Coordinates of N, CA and C and ligand atoms in Angstrom, one line a residue:
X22 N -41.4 -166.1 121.1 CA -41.7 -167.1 120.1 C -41.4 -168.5 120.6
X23 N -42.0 -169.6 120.2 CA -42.0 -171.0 120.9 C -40.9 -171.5 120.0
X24 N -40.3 -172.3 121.0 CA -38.7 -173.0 120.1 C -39.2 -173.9 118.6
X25 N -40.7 -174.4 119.0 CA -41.1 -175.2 117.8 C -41.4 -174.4 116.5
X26 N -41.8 -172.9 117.2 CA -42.3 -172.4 116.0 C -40.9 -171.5 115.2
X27 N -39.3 -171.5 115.4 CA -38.7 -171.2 114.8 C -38.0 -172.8 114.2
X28 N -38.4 -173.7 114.7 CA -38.0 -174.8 113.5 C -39.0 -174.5 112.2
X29 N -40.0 -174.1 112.8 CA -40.8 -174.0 111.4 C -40.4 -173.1 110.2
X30 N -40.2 -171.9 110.9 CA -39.6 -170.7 110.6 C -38.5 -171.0 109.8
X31 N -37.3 -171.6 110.2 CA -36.2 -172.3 109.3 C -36.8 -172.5 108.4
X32 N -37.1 -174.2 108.8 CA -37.5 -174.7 107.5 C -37.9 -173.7 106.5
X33 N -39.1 -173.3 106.7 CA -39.2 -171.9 105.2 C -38.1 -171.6 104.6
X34 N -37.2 -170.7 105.7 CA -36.3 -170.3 105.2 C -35.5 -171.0 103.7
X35 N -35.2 -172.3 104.6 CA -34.5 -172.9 103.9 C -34.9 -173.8 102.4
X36 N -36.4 -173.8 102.8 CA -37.2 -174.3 101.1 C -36.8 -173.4 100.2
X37 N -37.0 -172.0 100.8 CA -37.1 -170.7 99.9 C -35.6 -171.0 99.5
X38 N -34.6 -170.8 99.9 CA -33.0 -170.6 99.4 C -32.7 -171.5 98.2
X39 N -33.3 -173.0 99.1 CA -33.0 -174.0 97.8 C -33.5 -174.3 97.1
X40 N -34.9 -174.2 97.0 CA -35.6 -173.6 95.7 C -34.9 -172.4 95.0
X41 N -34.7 -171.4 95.4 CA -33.9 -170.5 94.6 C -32.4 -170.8 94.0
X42 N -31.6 -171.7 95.0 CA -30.1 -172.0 94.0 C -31.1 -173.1 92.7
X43 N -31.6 -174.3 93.3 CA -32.0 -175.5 92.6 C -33.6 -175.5 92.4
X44 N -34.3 -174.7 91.2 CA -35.6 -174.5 91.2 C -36.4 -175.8 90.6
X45 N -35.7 -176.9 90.4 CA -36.0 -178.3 90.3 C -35.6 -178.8 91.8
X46 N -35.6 -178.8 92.2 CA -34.7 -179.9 93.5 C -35.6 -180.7 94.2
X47 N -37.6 -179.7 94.0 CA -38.3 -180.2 94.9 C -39.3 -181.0 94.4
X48 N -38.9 -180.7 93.0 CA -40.2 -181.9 91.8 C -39.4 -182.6 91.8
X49 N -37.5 -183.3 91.4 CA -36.5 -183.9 91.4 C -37.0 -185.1 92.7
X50 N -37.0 -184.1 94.0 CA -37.1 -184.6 95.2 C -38.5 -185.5 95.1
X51 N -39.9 -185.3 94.5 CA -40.8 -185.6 95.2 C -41.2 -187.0 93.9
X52 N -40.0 -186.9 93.2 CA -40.8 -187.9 91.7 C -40.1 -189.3 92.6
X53 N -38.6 -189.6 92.5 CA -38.2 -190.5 93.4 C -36.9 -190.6 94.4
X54 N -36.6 -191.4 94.9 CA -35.2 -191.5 95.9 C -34.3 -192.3 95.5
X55 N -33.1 -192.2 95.2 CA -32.1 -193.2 95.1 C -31.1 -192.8 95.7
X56 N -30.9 -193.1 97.2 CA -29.8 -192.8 98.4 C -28.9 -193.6 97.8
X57 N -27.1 -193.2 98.1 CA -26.5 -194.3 97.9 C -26.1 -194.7 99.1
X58 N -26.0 -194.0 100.4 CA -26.0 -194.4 101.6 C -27.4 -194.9 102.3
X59 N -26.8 -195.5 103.4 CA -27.7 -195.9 104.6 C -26.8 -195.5 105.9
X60 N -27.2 -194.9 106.6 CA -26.5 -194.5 108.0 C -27.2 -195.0 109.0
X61 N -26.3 -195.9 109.5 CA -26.9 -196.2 111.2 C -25.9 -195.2 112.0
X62 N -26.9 -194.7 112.6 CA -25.6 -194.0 113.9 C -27.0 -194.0 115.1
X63 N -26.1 -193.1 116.3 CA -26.9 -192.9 117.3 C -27.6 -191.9 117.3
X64 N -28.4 -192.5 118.5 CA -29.6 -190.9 118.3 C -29.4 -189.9 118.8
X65 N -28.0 -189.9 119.2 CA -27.7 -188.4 120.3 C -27.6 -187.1 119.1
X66 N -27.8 -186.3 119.8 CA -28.2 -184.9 118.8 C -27.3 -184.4 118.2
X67 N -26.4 -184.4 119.0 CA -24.8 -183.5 118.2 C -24.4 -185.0 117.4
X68 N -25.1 -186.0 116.8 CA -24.4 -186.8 115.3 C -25.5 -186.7 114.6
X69 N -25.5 -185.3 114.0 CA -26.6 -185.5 113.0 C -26.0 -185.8 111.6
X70 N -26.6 -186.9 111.0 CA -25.8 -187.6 109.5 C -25.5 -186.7 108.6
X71 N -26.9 -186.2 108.2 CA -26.4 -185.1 107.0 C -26.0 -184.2 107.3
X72 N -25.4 -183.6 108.2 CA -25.3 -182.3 108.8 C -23.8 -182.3 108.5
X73 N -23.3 -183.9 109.6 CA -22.0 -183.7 109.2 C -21.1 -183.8 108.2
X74 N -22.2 -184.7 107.2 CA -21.2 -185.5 105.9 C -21.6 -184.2 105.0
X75 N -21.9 -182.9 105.4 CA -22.7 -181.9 104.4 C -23.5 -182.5 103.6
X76 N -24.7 -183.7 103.4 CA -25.6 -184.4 102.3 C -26.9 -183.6 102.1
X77 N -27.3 -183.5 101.2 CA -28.1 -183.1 100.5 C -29.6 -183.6 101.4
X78 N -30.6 -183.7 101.0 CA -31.9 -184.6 101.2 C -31.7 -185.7 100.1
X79 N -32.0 -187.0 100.4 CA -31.8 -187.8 98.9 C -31.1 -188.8 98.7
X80 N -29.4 -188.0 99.5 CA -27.9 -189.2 99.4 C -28.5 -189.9 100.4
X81 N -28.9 -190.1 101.8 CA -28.7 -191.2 102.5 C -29.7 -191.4 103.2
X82 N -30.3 -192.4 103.5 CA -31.1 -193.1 104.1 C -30.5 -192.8 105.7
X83 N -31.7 -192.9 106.8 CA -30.9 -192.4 107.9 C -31.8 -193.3 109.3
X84 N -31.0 -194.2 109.9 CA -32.0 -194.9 110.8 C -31.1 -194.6 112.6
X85 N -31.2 -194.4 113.3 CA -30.6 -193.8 114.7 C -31.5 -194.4 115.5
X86 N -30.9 -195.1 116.6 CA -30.9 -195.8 118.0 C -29.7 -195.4 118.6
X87 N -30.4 -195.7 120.5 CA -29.1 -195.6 121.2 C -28.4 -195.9 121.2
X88 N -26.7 -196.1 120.8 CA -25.7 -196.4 120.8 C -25.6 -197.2 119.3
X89 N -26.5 -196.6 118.5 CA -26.0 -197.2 117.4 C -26.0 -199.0 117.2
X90 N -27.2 -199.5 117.7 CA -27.1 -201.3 117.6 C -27.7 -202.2 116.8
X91 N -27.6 -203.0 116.6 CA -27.6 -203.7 115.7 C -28.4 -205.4 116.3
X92 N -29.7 -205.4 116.7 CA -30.3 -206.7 117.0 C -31.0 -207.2 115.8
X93 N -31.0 -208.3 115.3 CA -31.8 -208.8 114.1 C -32.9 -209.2 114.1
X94 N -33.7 -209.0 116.0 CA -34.7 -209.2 116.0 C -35.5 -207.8 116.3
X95 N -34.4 -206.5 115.8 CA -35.2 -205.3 115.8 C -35.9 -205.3 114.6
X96 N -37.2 -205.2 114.6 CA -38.0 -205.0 113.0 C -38.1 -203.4 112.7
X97 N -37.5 -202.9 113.4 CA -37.4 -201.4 113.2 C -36.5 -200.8 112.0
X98 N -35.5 -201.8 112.3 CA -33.9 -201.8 111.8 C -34.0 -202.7 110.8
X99 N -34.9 -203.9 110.8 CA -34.8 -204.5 109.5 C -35.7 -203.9 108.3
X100 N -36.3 -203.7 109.5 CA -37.2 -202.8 107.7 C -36.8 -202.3 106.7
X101 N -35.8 -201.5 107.9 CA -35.1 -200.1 106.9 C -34.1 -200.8 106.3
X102 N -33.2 -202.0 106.9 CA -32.2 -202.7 105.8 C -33.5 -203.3 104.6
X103 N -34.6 -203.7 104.5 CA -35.1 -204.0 103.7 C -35.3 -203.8 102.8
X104 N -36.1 -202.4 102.7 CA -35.5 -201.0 101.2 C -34.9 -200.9 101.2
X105 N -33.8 -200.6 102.2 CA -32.5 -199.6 101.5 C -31.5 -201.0 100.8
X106 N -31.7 -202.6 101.1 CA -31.1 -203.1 100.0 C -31.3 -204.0 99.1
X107 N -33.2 -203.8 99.1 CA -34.3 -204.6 98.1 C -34.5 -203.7 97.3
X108 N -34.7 -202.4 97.6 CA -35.5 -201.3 97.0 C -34.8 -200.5 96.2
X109 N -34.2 -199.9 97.9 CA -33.4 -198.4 96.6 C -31.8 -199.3 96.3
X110 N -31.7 -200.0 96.8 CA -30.5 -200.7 96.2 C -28.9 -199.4 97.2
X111 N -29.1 -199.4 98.0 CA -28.0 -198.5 98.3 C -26.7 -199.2 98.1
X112 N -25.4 -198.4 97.9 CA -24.1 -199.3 98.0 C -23.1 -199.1 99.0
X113 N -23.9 -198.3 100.0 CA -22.7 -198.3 101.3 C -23.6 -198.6 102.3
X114 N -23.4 -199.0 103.8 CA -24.1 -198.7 105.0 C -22.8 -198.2 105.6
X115 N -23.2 -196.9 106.0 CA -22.1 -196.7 107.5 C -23.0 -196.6 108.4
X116 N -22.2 -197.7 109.5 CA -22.5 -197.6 111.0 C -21.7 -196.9 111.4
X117 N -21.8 -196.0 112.1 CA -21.2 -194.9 112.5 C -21.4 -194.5 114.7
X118 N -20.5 -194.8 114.8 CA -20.4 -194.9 116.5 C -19.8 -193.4 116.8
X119 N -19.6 -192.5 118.3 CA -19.5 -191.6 118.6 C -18.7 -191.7 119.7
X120 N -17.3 -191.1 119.9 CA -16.9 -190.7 121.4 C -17.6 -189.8 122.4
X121 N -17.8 -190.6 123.3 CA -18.6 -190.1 124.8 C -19.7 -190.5 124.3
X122 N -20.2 -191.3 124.0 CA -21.6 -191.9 123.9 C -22.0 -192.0 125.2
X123 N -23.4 -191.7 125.4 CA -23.9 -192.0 127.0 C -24.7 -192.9 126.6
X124 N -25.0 -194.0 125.4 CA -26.0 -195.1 125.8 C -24.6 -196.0 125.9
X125 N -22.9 -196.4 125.4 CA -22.2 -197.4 125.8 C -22.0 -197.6 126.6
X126 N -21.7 -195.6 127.7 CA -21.2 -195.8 129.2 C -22.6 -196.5 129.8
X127 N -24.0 -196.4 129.3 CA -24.8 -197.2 130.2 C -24.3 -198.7 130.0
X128 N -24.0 -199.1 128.9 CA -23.6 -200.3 128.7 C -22.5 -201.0 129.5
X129 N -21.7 -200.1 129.6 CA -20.4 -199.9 130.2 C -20.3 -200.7 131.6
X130 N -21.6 -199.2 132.0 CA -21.9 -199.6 133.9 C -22.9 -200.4 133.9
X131 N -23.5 -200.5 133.2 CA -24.8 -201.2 133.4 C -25.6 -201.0 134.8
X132 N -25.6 -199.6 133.9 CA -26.7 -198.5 135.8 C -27.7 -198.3 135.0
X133 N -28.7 -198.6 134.1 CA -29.5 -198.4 133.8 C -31.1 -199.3 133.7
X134 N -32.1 -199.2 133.7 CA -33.6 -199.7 134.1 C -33.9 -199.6 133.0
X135 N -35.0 -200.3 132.8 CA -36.2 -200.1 132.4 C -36.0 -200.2 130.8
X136 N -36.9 -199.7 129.7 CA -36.1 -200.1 127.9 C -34.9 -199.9 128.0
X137 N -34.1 -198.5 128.4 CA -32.8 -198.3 127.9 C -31.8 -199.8 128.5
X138 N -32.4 -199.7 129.5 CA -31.0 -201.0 130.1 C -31.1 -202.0 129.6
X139 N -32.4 -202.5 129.0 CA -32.9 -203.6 127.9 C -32.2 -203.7 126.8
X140 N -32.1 -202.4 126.2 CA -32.0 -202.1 124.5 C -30.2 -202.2 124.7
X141 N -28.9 -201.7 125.8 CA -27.9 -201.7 125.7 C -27.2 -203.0 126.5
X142 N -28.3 -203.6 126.6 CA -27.6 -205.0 127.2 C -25.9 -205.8 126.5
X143 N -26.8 -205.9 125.3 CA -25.3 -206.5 124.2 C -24.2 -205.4 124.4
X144 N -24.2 -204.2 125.0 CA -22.8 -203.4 125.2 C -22.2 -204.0 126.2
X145 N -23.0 -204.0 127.5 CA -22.9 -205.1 128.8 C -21.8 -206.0 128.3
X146 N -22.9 -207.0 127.8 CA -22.0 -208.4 127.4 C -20.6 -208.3 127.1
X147 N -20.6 -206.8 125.8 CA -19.3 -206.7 125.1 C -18.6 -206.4 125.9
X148 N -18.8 -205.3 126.4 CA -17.7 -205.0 127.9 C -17.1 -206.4 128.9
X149 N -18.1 -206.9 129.1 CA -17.7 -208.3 129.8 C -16.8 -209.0 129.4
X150 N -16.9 -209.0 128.3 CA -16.3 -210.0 127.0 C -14.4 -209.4 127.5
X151 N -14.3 -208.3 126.9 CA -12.9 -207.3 127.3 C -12.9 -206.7 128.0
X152 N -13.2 -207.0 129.4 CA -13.3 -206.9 130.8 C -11.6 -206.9 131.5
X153 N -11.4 -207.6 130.9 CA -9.4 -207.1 131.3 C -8.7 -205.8 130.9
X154 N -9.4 -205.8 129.5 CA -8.8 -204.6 128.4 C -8.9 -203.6 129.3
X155 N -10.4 -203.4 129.3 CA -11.4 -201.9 129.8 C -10.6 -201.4 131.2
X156 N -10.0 -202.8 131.8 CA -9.9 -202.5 133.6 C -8.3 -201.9 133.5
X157 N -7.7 -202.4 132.4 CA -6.2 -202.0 132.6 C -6.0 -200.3 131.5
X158 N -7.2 -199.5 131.3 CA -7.1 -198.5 130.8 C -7.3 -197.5 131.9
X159 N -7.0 -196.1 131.2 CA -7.4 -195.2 132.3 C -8.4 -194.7 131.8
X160 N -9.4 -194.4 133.5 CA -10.7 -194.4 133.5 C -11.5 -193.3 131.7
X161 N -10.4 -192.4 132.1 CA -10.9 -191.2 130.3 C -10.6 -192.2 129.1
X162 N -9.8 -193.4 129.4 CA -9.8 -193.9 127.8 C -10.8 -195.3 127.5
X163 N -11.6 -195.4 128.6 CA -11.8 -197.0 128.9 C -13.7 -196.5 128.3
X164 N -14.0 -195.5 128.1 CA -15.6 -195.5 127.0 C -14.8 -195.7 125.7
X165 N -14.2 -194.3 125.6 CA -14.0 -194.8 124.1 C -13.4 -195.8 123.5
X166 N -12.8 -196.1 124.0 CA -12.3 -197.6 123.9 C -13.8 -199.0 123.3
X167 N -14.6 -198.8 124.5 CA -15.6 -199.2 124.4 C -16.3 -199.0 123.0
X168 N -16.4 -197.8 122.8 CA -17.4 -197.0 121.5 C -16.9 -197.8 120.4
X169 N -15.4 -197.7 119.9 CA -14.7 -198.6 118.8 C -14.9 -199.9 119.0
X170 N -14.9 -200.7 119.9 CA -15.1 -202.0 119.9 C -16.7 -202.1 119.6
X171 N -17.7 -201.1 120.1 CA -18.9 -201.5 119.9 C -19.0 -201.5 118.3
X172 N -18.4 -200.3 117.8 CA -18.6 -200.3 116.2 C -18.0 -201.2 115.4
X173 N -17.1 -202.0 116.2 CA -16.6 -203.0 115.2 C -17.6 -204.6 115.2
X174 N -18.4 -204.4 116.9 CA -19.2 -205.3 117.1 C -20.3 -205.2 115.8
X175 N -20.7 -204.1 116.2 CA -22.5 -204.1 115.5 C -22.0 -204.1 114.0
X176 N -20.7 -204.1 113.6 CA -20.6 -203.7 112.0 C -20.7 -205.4 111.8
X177 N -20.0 -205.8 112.3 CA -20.3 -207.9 112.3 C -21.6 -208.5 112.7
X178 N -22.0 -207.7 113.5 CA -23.9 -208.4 113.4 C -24.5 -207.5 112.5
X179 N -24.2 -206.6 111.8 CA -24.8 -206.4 110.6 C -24.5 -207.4 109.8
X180 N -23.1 -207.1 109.4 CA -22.9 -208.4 107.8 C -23.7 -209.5 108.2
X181 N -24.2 -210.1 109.5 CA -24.3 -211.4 109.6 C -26.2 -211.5 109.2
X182 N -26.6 -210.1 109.4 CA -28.1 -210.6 109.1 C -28.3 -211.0 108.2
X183 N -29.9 -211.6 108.1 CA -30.2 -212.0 106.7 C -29.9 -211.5 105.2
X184 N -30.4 -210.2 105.8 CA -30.9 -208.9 104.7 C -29.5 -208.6 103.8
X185 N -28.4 -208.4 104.5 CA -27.0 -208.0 104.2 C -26.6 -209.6 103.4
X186 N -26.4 -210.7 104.3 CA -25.9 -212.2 103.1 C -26.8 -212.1 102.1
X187 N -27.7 -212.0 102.2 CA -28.5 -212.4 101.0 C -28.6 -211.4 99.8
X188 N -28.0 -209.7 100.1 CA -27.4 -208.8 99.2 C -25.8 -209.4 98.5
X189 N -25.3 -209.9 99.6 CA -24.0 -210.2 99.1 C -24.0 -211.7 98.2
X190 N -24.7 -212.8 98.8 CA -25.1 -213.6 97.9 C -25.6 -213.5 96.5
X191 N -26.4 -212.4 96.1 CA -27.0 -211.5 95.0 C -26.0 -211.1 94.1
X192 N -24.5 -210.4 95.3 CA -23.9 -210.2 94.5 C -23.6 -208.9 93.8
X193 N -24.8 -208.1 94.6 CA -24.9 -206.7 95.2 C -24.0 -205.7 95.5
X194 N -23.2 -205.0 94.6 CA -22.4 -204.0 95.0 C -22.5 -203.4 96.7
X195 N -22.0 -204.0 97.5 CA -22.1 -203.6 98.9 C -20.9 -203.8 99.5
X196 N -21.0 -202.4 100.3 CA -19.5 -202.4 101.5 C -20.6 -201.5 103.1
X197 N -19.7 -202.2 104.0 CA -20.4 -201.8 104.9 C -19.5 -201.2 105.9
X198 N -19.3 -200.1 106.3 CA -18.0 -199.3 106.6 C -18.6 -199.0 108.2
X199 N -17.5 -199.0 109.4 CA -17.3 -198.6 110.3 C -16.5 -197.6 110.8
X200 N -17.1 -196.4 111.3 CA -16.8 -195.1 111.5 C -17.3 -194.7 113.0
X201 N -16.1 -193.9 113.2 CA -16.6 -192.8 114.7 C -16.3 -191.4 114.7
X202 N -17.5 -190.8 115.3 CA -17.5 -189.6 115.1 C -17.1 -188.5 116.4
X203 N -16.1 -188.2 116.1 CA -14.8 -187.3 117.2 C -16.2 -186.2 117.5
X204 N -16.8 -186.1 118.7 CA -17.4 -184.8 119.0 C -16.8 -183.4 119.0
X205 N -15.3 -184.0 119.2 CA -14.5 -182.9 120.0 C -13.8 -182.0 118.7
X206 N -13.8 -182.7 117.1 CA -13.0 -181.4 116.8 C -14.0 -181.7 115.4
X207 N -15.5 -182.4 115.1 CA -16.5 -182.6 114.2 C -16.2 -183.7 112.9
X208 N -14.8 -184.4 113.5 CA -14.1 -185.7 112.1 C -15.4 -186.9 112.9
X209 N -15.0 -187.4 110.8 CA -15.5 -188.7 111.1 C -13.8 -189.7 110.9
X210 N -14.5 -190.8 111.7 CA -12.6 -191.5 111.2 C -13.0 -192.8 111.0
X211 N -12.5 -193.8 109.9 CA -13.2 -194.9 109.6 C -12.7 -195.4 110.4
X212 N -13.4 -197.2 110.8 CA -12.6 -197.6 111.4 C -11.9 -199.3 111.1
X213 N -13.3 -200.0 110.0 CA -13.5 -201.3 109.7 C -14.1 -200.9 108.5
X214 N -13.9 -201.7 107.7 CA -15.0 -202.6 106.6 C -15.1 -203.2 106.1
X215 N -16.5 -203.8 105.8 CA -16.8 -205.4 105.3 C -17.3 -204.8 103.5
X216 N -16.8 -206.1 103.2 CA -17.2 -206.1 101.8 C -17.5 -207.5 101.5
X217 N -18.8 -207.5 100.5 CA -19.4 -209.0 100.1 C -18.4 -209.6 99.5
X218 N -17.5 -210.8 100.2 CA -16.3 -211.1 99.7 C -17.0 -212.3 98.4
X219 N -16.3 -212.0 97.3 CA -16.1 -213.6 96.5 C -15.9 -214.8 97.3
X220 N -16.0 -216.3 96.6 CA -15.7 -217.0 97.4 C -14.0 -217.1 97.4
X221 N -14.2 -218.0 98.6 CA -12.6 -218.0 98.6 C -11.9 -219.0 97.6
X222 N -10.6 -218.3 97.0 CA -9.6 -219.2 96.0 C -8.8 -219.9 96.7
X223 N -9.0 -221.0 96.1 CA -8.2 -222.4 96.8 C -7.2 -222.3 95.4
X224 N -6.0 -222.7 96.3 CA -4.6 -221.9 95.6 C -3.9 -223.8 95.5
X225 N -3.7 -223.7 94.4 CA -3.3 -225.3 93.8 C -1.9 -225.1 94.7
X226 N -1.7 -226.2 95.0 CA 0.1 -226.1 95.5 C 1.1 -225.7 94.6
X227 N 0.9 -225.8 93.3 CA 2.2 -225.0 92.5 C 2.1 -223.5 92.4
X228 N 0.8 -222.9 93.0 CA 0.1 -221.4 92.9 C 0.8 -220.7 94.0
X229 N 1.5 -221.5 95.1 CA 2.0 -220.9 96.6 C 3.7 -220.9 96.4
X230 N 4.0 -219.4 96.3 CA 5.1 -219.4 96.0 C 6.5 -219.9 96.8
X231 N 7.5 -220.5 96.9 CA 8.2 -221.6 97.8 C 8.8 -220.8 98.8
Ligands
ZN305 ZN1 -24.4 -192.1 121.5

């Protein structure tokens, strides 16, 4: 049998079962969508979103690139912030990063050609940036290392796009959470998060306690 033709094969399976626990789930499914997530993560195969967070079809919106990035002149990526916080109005984004990523270590070494070495440039950079940190770790701790800093990067060029201030300016129930995902024993572990802050309170001088 061809490996494509037992994805198909699942799937049946699996219409048939959940149709049978939930014999609404697929009229429910096909009238409309209201995700409360948005997941950015990577495209590597072992971080599948719903798989790990156990979700349904429905909870989360799901967009994956190499190393999980964040450029604001990707229209790929903006799109999908477009619905998910014009449309369906979601109230979380997790960016969600992975230990042993092989698109950071390309970033890392920057041994890579052609789109990939294009598309992980800004890892480059970041690494450059903490180019002391990375050199005074040992070599097993100096990706992942990388991987957290990258998720705390791209969670800050998220808040900063358009699509995200102008939810927050709205006034939009939004928080945008930074997460990595342990391959090694299947946790997620948060790591950051932004929330559309109020403005800031300017505290009278008798308000600051002496
Ligand atoms: Zn990855």
């Amino acid at each position: 049998m061809n490996d494509e033709t037992l994805l198909l094969l699942a799937n049946r399976a699996w219409a048939a079962q959940l149709k049978d626990e939930r014999p609404d789930f697929f009229e429910r499914q096909a009238a409309e969508q209201k995700p409360n997530f948005l997941w950015i993560g990577c495209s590597d195969s072992r971080v599948a979103p719903d798989q790990i967070t156990n979700s349904p079809p429905g909870v989360m919106s799901i967009h994956r690139n190499v190393a999980n990035l964040v450029y604001e002149e990707d229209e790929n990526l903006m799109a999908v912030l477009q619905v998910a916080l014009e449309k369906t109005k979601v109230r979380h984004i997790i960016l969600c990063g992975h230990l042993g990523c092989g698109g950071v270590e390309h970033g890392l070494k920057q041994d890579a050609e052609g789109a990939l070495g294009h598309w992980v440039r800004c890892v480059g950079d970041l690494a450059d940036r903490h180019a002391d940190e990375l050199r005074s770790l040992p070599d097993a701790e100096r990706l992942d290392r990388l991987v957290e800093l990258n998720v705390r990067e791209q969670l800050e060029r998220l808040s900063r796009t358009a699509a995200v201030q102008a939810a927050f300016r709205r006034g939009q129930p939004l928080t945008l959470h930074g997460w990595i995902y342990d391959l090694r024993d299947g946790t997620l572990n948060p790591l950051a998060e932004i929330s559309g802050a109020p403005e800031p309170t300017v505290l009278s001088a008798e308000a600051v306690p002496a």
